[in-house]
Amino acid sequence: MDPYLRVDDLRVGFTTTDGVVRAVDGVSFSVERGRTLGVVGESGSGKSVTALAVLGLHDPRRATVTGEITLGGRPLVGRPEAEVRRLRGRDMAMIFQDPLSALHPYYPVGRQIAEAYRVHHPRAGRAEARRRVVEMLGRVGIPQPERRHDQYPHEFSGGMRQRAMIAMALVNDPELLIADEPTTALDVTVQAQILDLLADLQAEFGTAIVLITHDLGVVSQVADDVLVMYAGRAVEQGSVEQVLRQPQHPYTWGLLSSVPSLHGDADADLKPIPGNPPSLIDVPAGCAFHPRCRYAEQTGGRCRTELPELRPAGASGHRVACHLATEDRIRSYAEDVARVGVAR
Amino acid sequence: MSESLLRVRGLTKHFPVRGGLRRAGLVRAVDGLDFAVRAGETLGLVGESGCGKTTTGRMLVRLLEPTGGSIEFAGRDITHAGRRELRPLRSDLQIIFQDPYASLNPRHTVGRIIAMPLEVNGITPPGGTNARVRELMELVGLNPEHYNRYPHEFSGGQRQRVGIARALAPGPRLVVADEPVSALDVSIQAQVVNLLRDLQRELGLAFVFIAHDLAVVRHFCQRVAVMYLGRIVEIGDRDDIYERPQHPYTRALLSAVPDVTRLGPAGRIRLSGDVPTPLDPPSGCRFRSRCPAARDRCAAEEPALVRRDGGNQAIACHFPESGPLGAMPANGTDAEVPA
Amino acid sequence: MSLSPVDGAALAEIESGGAAGAEAGVSRERRIVGRSPGQLAWLRLRRDRTALVSGAMLVLFVLVALAAPLIELAYGIGPRDQFQSKLDGFGMPLGYAGGVSGDHFFGLEPGLGRDIFIRLVHGLRTSLFIAFAAAVLTAVIGVVLGTLAGYLGGWLDAVVNWITDLTLALPFLVIALALTPTLTLRFYGQRDAVPPAFGIGVLIAIFAVFGWTSTARLVRGQVIALREREFVEAARASGAGLGHMLFRQLLPNTWAPILVSFSLAVPQFITSEAALSFIGVGLTEETPSFGRMIYQSLDYLQTDPAFVFFPGVTIFALVFAFNLFGDALRDALDPKSSR
């Protein structure tokens, strides 16, 4: 089956006073219907910029977007704004981290969702739109949807607002849902509810989901595939088992070992990645991760000069952008795990 | 048991709200807390938003005036102490904030920011303020040469280090850390947690560590108090809380934390709904509206925080549960998400 | 639906990259001395062409005003010298364009035959002095009241707000019209000669009394926003007193908007001074001023348009340059406020 969303060699650049910022620099991925891709990265890794590029939401006066994005067989990059806008909301929709800033405070929640519905269903009447919205509100687990329909965003709790955002995103039955840190602003118990809801809705509608997050725990729970981004590039890509169980890139190792866990030795020190994420204005030459990588010296300087390509590694579909030979990588990693317990 | 450095009894903070024509209400942000921190000990305060953990931290350093109860620090009652009475204690009691951007004055150099508690309290350390600032920067892993730079020239993780150095400047005995790592990137979070751990051990500091991230708290704290709607529902030694949680809320909270070591949706205890508003908390046990095990008694009678089995673990629940987390039966109260 | 969260997200990513960018520079020791926010604003200002042009014009105007006595000396004509011989029988200046010549750059006034150029130079001096003095006074009053009201809150805030509302409700023109002659009478009586300085002083006082409200409100708002910031809380938690809070923590973070409002208040006072002089309030006849010149020139609008032209263009250029510079200053101090 052809993937619903295919992104090929996506590049997004912003022109600033300090030069061109390459926020996304050659990223490729695809998502099939009914599957979830987790995009993981720290701030400045380009994960949100990638999502906005897929939705065609970058201001063409500030950003240059190149590469290919195909949605259900239709190319998106370079298409007129009006055409992309027709697809946005109907075939693809987005959930933001902060539902409060995405909902207008002066209009009832139901009316805002109805508006989103009627944009793509111009012949739908008021009553039909209302019926649809109430149905969606109930569908995302908002109790008393008839009453909630006429309430304002400030009358909703954080979790309810995020549910309303999901209802708004799904009101037109989109085939692709992009969720940018959908649970970061929520408490853990509410986060668990929202993640469950997304999984349920996906099972029912067969939606393709791109989940952008910094939280590897969230990815481990809901993603089928994982894309790890660093400084605007993909460093590791594969199924969730491959990336989280047999991680191959030193950055992924670092991420995994720096996350505190509820299991294992609580008295052991965490193993952070030294240094700070790089600036997009001034990305290190060669492999962008080399200044923070403890294996960079093993390749005799290649890491500092040559950009590593994303190459197949190990099992099928697993790809890694690292100069270390696969065997060396696995051996070094195993040694480190034995010595300092880098990852679990 | 050694002498407590900090002892809190019945600590309460109510915020009055005026709502238009409606009767003025009371937000019961913190409603009767009892706990103690010994010298050199780390106590974690965990809970979800609205549980009152931040308000508690603010009261401990006297940024907020408690409505009731008492705070005793180093044997002195500081509940309502004025600025002058607090003066001799200020250098013993410091706070680290969550937001590494908002917590540093953008118009001051980093050196000046770190020296602020010294300047304010008129302390001149042996060797001079400058030397002390450089020493502190070195201690928290910053280049001492950078003392005359401004906060905007530092990354989030480094700014948080500046905030830590500022708190350490007067040589405190107790540090209240309010979500010190939750605004940081994952890889930076671990650096700062390790730094705090090292400092705690090296300097023998006592910490009240406020966080919503249970995994971080587990790596930092010797004792943990779980808060819900302004009350402590469970308090005990770290291993008791994490390995043998007894309060249904603690158990739900722990099971809801997504863990990288487990793939796929694990056997979570699903709580229905959101935290109720502290303006109008449920009667009896405040957790009962979301509790999978709630019974009639829970609505009628508020459970007291009591020790069970003579151990160090105290639970505020009429029907505490025991046994390992994984063995919990999945509850059927998930009315929120229709199947 | 608004797309602001989208822009926000993209910007946030770039900015966080930018913050780390400063860090990358740090690690390579590219810059040894940090740049303060003020220095950065200065750099931005220097890159702005509008700011450079309008700033240069302002500097020129100020220099001319300061050097008025020197210019008078070099020019050889005083502001009160009359050249009746160069007027025709109807009192109109001889020659073209209102008597423009090598001796009289901008020609002569009809009727009294005074030199327009040197009167403009002195008028500029009067205008700028009144405007600057009034702006400084209003800024001082506004900052003091705004800071205290904002930081201390409570009854003080209520009183300051009340006075502000009262001041805003007073009709400026009516009071100015009623007050000035009354004051003049009160101090000098019917027959005494009124010295020019008195008129200037009255004008400045009127401006100060009516002009401080906007600054006070601005500063109060800023201080209230800052008061909740964590760096201010950090100082409070360390036991900082009122002086430290106001002068070390709060005021350094409010001078940017104060500066902007100052630079926009000056042109406002210039036009107000002209307007009041125009309707005959404030300055006496012998004090050279834009307003009085324009008032007199109106009688000759058809017969001697040059008399209107020169003062009109000068005041327009002055006010325009001030406003442009004020806007450029705002952009430089707070790059996020516009664009």
Coordinates of N, CA and C in Angstrom, one line a residue, chain A residues 12 31 34 40 68 72 79 116 118 121 132 137 146 203 210 215 217 232 234 241 246 264 272 293 310 317 326:
Chain A
V12 N 13.6 23.4 4.8 CA 13.0 24.6 5.1 C 14.0 25.6 5.6
V31 N 4.1 8.1 6.1 CA 3.2 7.5 7.1 C 2.1 6.9 6.4
G34 N -3.6 4.7 9.4 CA -3.7 3.8 10.5 C -2.4 3.6 11.3
V40 N 10.8 12.8 17.1 CA 11.4 13.1 18.4 C 12.6 14.1 18.2
E68 N 9.8 17.4 -1.7 CA 8.5 16.9 -2.2 C 7.7 16.4 -1.0
G72 N -1.7 11.7 -0.1 CA -2.7 10.9 -0.9 C -2.5 10.9 -2.4
R79 N 2.4 24.2 -4.7 CA 1.0 24.4 -5.1 C 0.5 25.7 -4.6
A116 N -15.1 25.4 11.4 CA -14.1 24.5 10.8 C -14.8 23.5 9.9
R118 N -17.9 23.8 8.5 CA -18.7 24.4 7.3 C -17.7 25.0 6.3
H121 N -17.6 22.1 4.2 CA -19.0 21.6 3.9 C -19.9 22.8 3.7
R132 N -23.3 17.6 13.9 CA -22.0 17.0 13.7 C -21.1 17.4 14.9
L137 N -18.0 16.1 19.8 CA -17.6 16.4 21.2 C -17.8 15.2 22.0
E146 N -24.0 18.5 24.4 CA -25.0 19.5 24.0 C -24.8 20.8 24.8
A203 N -7.8 3.8 15.6 CA -8.3 2.5 15.3 C -9.6 2.5 14.6
V210 N 1.0 11.9 12.7 CA 2.4 12.3 12.9 C 2.4 13.0 14.3
D215 N 9.2 13.8 24.2 CA 9.1 12.8 25.3 C 9.2 11.4 24.7
G217 N 9.0 8.7 26.2 CA 8.0 7.9 26.9 C 6.7 7.9 26.1
G232 N 17.9 19.8 12.6 CA 17.3 19.9 11.3 C 17.4 18.7 10.5
A234 N 17.5 14.2 10.0 CA 17.1 12.9 10.6 C 18.4 12.2 11.0
E241 N 10.3 -0.5 17.8 CA 11.1 -1.5 18.4 C 12.6 -1.3 18.1
Q246 N 16.7 -1.4 19.9 CA 18.1 -1.5 19.4 C 18.6 -0.2 18.8
G264 N 14.7 0.5 37.6 CA 16.1 0.5 37.6 C 16.7 1.2 38.8
P272 N 23.7 12.1 31.1 CA 23.3 13.2 30.2 C 24.2 13.2 29.0
C293 N 29.4 14.0 20.9 CA 29.4 12.6 20.7 C 30.7 12.0 21.2
L310 N 22.0 9.1 5.7 CA 21.2 8.2 6.4 C 21.2 6.9 5.7
G317 N 14.4 -1.4 7.1 CA 13.7 -0.2 7.5 C 14.4 0.7 8.5
T326 N 28.5 -0.3 11.5 CA 27.5 -0.8 12.3 C 28.1 -1.7 13.4

